[in-house]
mmCIF file of C-alpha atoms and ligand atoms in Angstrom:
data_model
loop_
_atom_site.group_PDB
_atom_site.id
_atom_site.type_symbol
_atom_site.label_atom_id
_atom_site.label_comp_id
_atom_site.label_asym_id
_atom_site.label_seq_id
_atom_site.Cartn_x
_atom_site.Cartn_y
_atom_site.Cartn_z
ATOM 1 C CA UNK A 1 -39.841 44.339 42.507
ATOM 2 C CA UNK A 2 -39.424 47.683 44.322
ATOM 3 C CA UNK A 3 -40.524 49.735 41.339
ATOM 4 C CA UNK A 4 -43.453 47.362 40.622
ATOM 5 C CA UNK A 5 -44.818 48.077 44.100
ATOM 6 C CA UNK A 6 -44.297 51.820 43.652
ATOM 7 C CA UNK A 7 -46.276 51.459 40.408
ATOM 8 C CA UNK A 8 -49.050 49.603 42.272
ATOM 9 C CA UNK A 9 -49.209 52.204 45.078
ATOM 10 C CA UNK A 10 -49.538 54.961 42.487
ATOM 11 C CA UNK A 11 -52.274 52.993 40.696
ATOM 12 C CA UNK A 12 -54.395 52.533 43.818
ATOM 13 C CA UNK A 13 -53.804 56.174 44.820
ATOM 14 C CA UNK A 14 -55.065 57.559 41.493
ATOM 15 C CA UNK A 15 -57.581 54.839 40.618
ATOM 16 C CA UNK A 16 -58.976 54.099 44.050
ATOM 17 C CA UNK A 17 -62.023 51.833 43.735
ATOM 18 C CA UNK A 18 -63.232 52.866 47.203
ATOM 19 C CA UNK A 19 -64.938 56.280 47.081
ATOM 20 C CA UNK A 20 -65.940 56.161 50.757
ATOM 21 C CA UNK A 21 -65.313 54.386 54.050
ATOM 22 C CA UNK A 22 -68.081 54.633 56.628
ATOM 23 C CA UNK A 23 -67.923 54.849 60.400
ATOM 24 C CA UNK A 24 -70.422 55.660 63.136
ATOM 25 C CA UNK A 25 -69.647 58.221 65.841
ATOM 26 C CA UNK A 26 -70.150 56.268 69.072
ATOM 27 C CA UNK A 27 -70.022 59.475 71.107
ATOM 28 C CA UNK A 28 -70.064 63.206 70.357
ATOM 29 C CA UNK A 29 -66.809 64.202 68.659
ATOM 30 C CA UNK A 30 -65.331 67.696 68.409
ATOM 31 C CA UNK A 31 -63.190 68.126 65.318
ATOM 32 C CA UNK A 32 -61.773 71.592 64.645
ATOM 33 C CA UNK A 33 -64.845 73.886 64.557
ATOM 34 C CA UNK A 34 -67.229 70.981 63.959
ATOM 35 C CA UNK A 35 -69.236 68.836 66.346
ATOM 36 C CA UNK A 36 -70.226 65.367 65.141
ATOM 37 C CA UNK A 37 -73.211 64.220 67.242
ATOM 38 C CA UNK A 38 -73.220 60.712 68.700
ATOM 39 C CA UNK A 39 -74.846 58.207 66.339
ATOM 40 C CA UNK A 40 -74.048 60.114 63.132
ATOM 41 C CA UNK A 41 -72.467 58.366 60.180
ATOM 42 C CA UNK A 42 -69.095 59.671 59.057
ATOM 43 C CA UNK A 43 -67.763 59.136 55.556
ATOM 44 C CA UNK A 44 -64.032 59.185 54.978
ATOM 45 C CA UNK A 45 -63.262 59.897 51.337
ATOM 46 C CA UNK A 46 -59.865 58.421 50.391
ATOM 47 C CA UNK A 47 -59.802 60.022 46.892
ATOM 48 C CA UNK A 48 -60.091 63.464 48.540
ATOM 49 C CA UNK A 49 -56.889 62.683 50.453
ATOM 50 C CA UNK A 50 -55.143 61.019 47.515
ATOM 51 C CA UNK A 51 -55.799 63.947 45.178
ATOM 52 C CA UNK A 52 -55.022 66.714 47.668
ATOM 53 C CA UNK A 53 -52.275 68.943 46.136
ATOM 54 C CA UNK A 54 -50.755 69.774 49.542
ATOM 55 C CA UNK A 55 -50.094 66.048 50.089
ATOM 56 C CA UNK A 56 -49.184 65.049 46.534
ATOM 57 C CA UNK A 57 -47.576 67.431 44.074
ATOM 58 C CA UNK A 58 -49.344 67.358 40.680
ATOM 59 C CA UNK A 59 -51.833 64.857 42.130
ATOM 60 C CA UNK A 60 -53.414 63.944 38.778
ATOM 61 C CA UNK A 61 -50.068 62.889 37.288
ATOM 62 C CA UNK A 62 -49.293 59.178 37.292
ATOM 63 C CA UNK A 63 -45.867 59.247 38.902
ATOM 64 C CA UNK A 64 -44.688 55.938 40.458
ATOM 65 C CA UNK A 65 -41.344 57.570 41.376
ATOM 66 C CA UNK A 66 -43.103 59.692 44.030
ATOM 67 C CA UNK A 67 -43.215 56.538 46.213
ATOM 68 C CA UNK A 68 -39.451 56.059 46.294
ATOM 69 C CA UNK A 69 -38.417 55.364 49.909
ATOM 70 C CA UNK A 70 -42.011 55.653 51.213
ATOM 71 C CA UNK A 71 -43.551 52.734 53.117
ATOM 72 C CA UNK A 72 -47.048 51.907 51.836
ATOM 73 C CA UNK A 73 -47.414 48.598 53.676
ATOM 74 C CA UNK A 74 -49.767 50.231 56.151
ATOM 75 C CA UNK A 75 -52.194 53.135 56.086
ATOM 76 C CA UNK A 76 -51.166 56.713 56.847
ATOM 77 C CA UNK A 77 -52.831 60.131 56.881
ATOM 78 C CA UNK A 78 -51.767 60.472 53.238
ATOM 79 C CA UNK A 79 -52.453 56.967 51.950
ATOM 80 C CA UNK A 80 -55.594 54.964 52.713
ATOM 81 C CA UNK A 81 -56.452 53.058 49.525
ATOM 82 C CA UNK A 82 -56.893 49.921 51.649
ATOM 83 C CA UNK A 83 -58.510 51.668 54.594
ATOM 84 C CA UNK A 84 -56.785 51.856 57.957
ATOM 85 C CA UNK A 85 -56.927 50.907 61.606
ATOM 86 C CA UNK A 86 -58.871 47.888 62.814
ATOM 87 C CA UNK A 87 -60.685 47.410 59.508
ATOM 88 C CA UNK A 88 -57.560 47.576 57.345
ATOM 89 C CA UNK A 89 -58.190 45.522 54.185
ATOM 90 C CA UNK A 90 -57.247 41.887 54.768
ATOM 91 C CA UNK A 91 -56.890 41.431 51.006
ATOM 92 C CA UNK A 92 -54.116 44.038 50.617
ATOM 93 C CA UNK A 93 -51.148 41.707 50.112
ATOM 94 C CA UNK A 94 -53.195 39.338 47.941
ATOM 95 C CA UNK A 95 -54.336 42.283 45.794
ATOM 96 C CA UNK A 96 -50.799 43.627 45.375
ATOM 97 C CA UNK A 97 -49.513 40.177 44.430
ATOM 98 C CA UNK A 98 -52.290 39.720 41.868
ATOM 99 C CA UNK A 99 -51.573 43.150 40.399
ATOM 100 C CA UNK A 100 -47.836 42.359 40.209
ATOM 101 C CA UNK A 101 -48.498 39.026 38.414
ATOM 102 C CA UNK A 102 -50.979 40.699 36.045
ATOM 103 C CA UNK A 103 -48.537 43.514 35.222
ATOM 104 C CA UNK A 104 -45.711 41.057 34.649
ATOM 105 C CA UNK A 105 -47.800 38.943 32.210
ATOM 106 C CA UNK A 106 -49.195 42.011 30.442
ATOM 107 C CA UNK A 107 -45.861 43.766 29.952
ATOM 108 C CA UNK A 108 -43.830 40.728 28.970
ATOM 109 C CA UNK A 109 -46.364 39.166 26.561
ATOM 110 C CA UNK A 110 -48.619 41.865 25.170
ATOM 111 C CA UNK A 111 -48.722 45.325 23.665
ATOM 112 C CA UNK A 112 -51.762 47.563 23.417
ATOM 113 C CA UNK A 113 -53.059 50.774 21.966
ATOM 114 C CA UNK A 114 -55.928 53.053 22.963
ATOM 115 C CA UNK A 115 -58.898 52.909 20.553
ATOM 116 C CA UNK A 116 -61.577 55.164 22.027
ATOM 117 C CA UNK A 117 -62.982 56.580 25.253
ATOM 118 C CA UNK A 118 -60.738 57.237 28.208
ATOM 119 C CA UNK A 119 -62.544 60.319 29.490
ATOM 120 C CA UNK A 120 -62.244 60.280 33.276
ATOM 121 C CA UNK A 121 -64.944 61.344 35.731
ATOM 122 C CA UNK A 122 -64.301 61.459 39.485
ATOM 123 C CA UNK A 123 -67.493 61.420 41.550
ATOM 124 C CA UNK A 124 -65.349 60.879 43.771
ATOM 125 C CA UNK A 125 -65.009 57.256 42.604
ATOM 126 C CA UNK A 126 -63.165 56.820 39.333
ATOM 127 C CA UNK A 127 -65.444 56.380 36.316
ATOM 128 C CA UNK A 128 -65.054 56.111 32.547
ATOM 129 C CA UNK A 129 -68.473 57.323 31.229
ATOM 130 C CA UNK A 130 -67.598 56.350 27.626
ATOM 131 C CA UNK A 131 -65.551 53.327 28.612
ATOM 132 C CA UNK A 132 -61.930 52.940 27.697
ATOM 133 C CA UNK A 133 -61.334 50.682 24.729
ATOM 134 C CA UNK A 134 -57.904 49.273 24.104
ATOM 135 C CA UNK A 135 -56.692 46.818 21.513
ATOM 136 C CA UNK A 136 -54.437 44.175 22.984
ATOM 137 C CA UNK A 137 -52.178 42.049 20.810
ATOM 138 C CA UNK A 138 -49.579 39.412 21.523
ATOM 139 C CA UNK A 139 -45.944 40.532 21.304
ATOM 140 C CA UNK A 140 -44.059 38.750 18.561
ATOM 141 C CA UNK A 141 -40.797 37.416 19.923
ATOM 142 C CA UNK A 142 -37.716 37.574 17.692
ATOM 143 C CA UNK A 143 -35.466 34.512 17.439
HETATM 144 C C1 LIG B 201 -57.727 47.013 44.881
HETATM 145 C C2 LIG B 201 -58.342 46.116 45.667
HETATM 146 C C3 LIG B 201 -58.896 46.414 47.031
HETATM 147 C C4 LIG B 201 -59.105 47.619 47.623
HETATM 148 C C5 LIG B 201 -58.817 49.030 47.088
HETATM 149 C C6 LIG B 201 -59.674 47.335 48.935
HETATM 150 C C7 LIG B 201 -60.031 48.308 49.870
HETATM 151 C C8 LIG B 201 -60.520 48.047 51.120
HETATM 152 C C9 LIG B 201 -60.841 49.054 52.111
HETATM 153 C C10 LIG B 201 -60.711 50.566 51.908
HETATM 154 C C11 LIG B 201 -61.279 48.420 53.219
HETATM 155 C C12 LIG B 201 -61.684 49.078 54.549
HETATM 156 C C13 LIG B 201 -63.185 49.227 54.656
HETATM 157 C C14 LIG B 201 -63.552 49.940 55.946
HETATM 158 O O1 LIG B 201 -62.680 50.410 56.693
HETATM 159 O O2 LIG B 201 -64.761 50.071 56.206
HETATM 160 C C15 LIG B 201 -61.263 46.999 52.951
HETATM 161 C C16 LIG B 201 -61.643 46.029 53.831
HETATM 162 C C17 LIG B 201 -61.667 44.681 53.546
HETATM 163 N N1 LIG B 201 -61.177 44.085 52.398
HETATM 164 FE FE1 LIG B 201 -60.419 45.010 50.779
HETATM 165 N N2 LIG B 201 -59.778 45.981 49.101
HETATM 166 C C18 LIG B 201 -59.304 45.378 47.965
HETATM 167 C C19 LIG B 201 -59.213 44.017 47.732
HETATM 168 C C20 LIG B 201 -59.626 43.025 48.598
HETATM 169 C C21 LIG B 201 -59.539 41.596 48.344
HETATM 170 C C22 LIG B 201 -58.951 40.977 47.053
HETATM 171 C C23 LIG B 201 -60.062 40.973 49.415
HETATM 172 C C24 LIG B 201 -60.241 39.509 49.703
HETATM 173 C C25 LIG B 201 -59.568 38.559 49.100
HETATM 174 C C26 LIG B 201 -60.464 41.998 50.369
HETATM 175 C C27 LIG B 201 -61.038 41.767 51.579
HETATM 176 C C28 LIG B 201 -61.386 42.730 52.502
HETATM 177 C C29 LIG B 201 -62.050 42.441 53.786
HETATM 178 C C30 LIG B 201 -62.487 41.059 54.298
HETATM 179 C C31 LIG B 201 -62.209 43.669 54.433
HETATM 180 C C32 LIG B 201 -62.852 43.921 55.796
HETATM 181 C C33 LIG B 201 -61.794 43.895 56.864
HETATM 182 C C34 LIG B 201 -62.426 44.151 58.245
HETATM 183 O O3 LIG B 201 -63.512 44.735 58.313
HETATM 184 O O4 LIG B 201 -61.789 43.791 59.239
HETATM 185 N N3 LIG B 201 -60.177 43.233 49.845
HETATM 186 N N4 LIG B 201 -60.781 46.809 51.668
#
């Protein structure tokens, strides 16, 4: 299952469904040369972190092997697909389990081919403006 979870981490890094996480500055915050006034909303943009070339080499490549030996069971400065801190997603383990079951069923029982679409737009959320059509068919088992 190790590689399956590397595959899932890479999927949520590249295809993060959460374009922004919002917080409110409860007091004035100095960050580098910036001052965030008390009461302002702050948006954390996980895709900006997940696609940053200094954190991930060739960030647009789907490369599950990059996660070898890396713990993704909690958030880090480089990985925040499920948020972080006190509001860390309570559905994380459930989501990963569902994805693992889905992948297992898909790969063992079906094959598929791309039909049309597939153009990717990042705004910064992931979008397929022309959709992505695939044809799925049942694998025929021999013997
Ligand atoms: C790929 C799937 C999912 C992703 C990427 C995701 C992502 C996130 C993120 C980024 C947060 C943090 C929001 C914040 O800090 O403001 C969050 C919170 C949360 N998620 Fe998920 N989530 C996923 C699936 C689920 C599922 C399946 C459930 C429930 C079964 C769930 C339940 C929650 C709840 C209740 C919170 C709020 C936790 C709190 O505020 O203490 N999530 N999620």
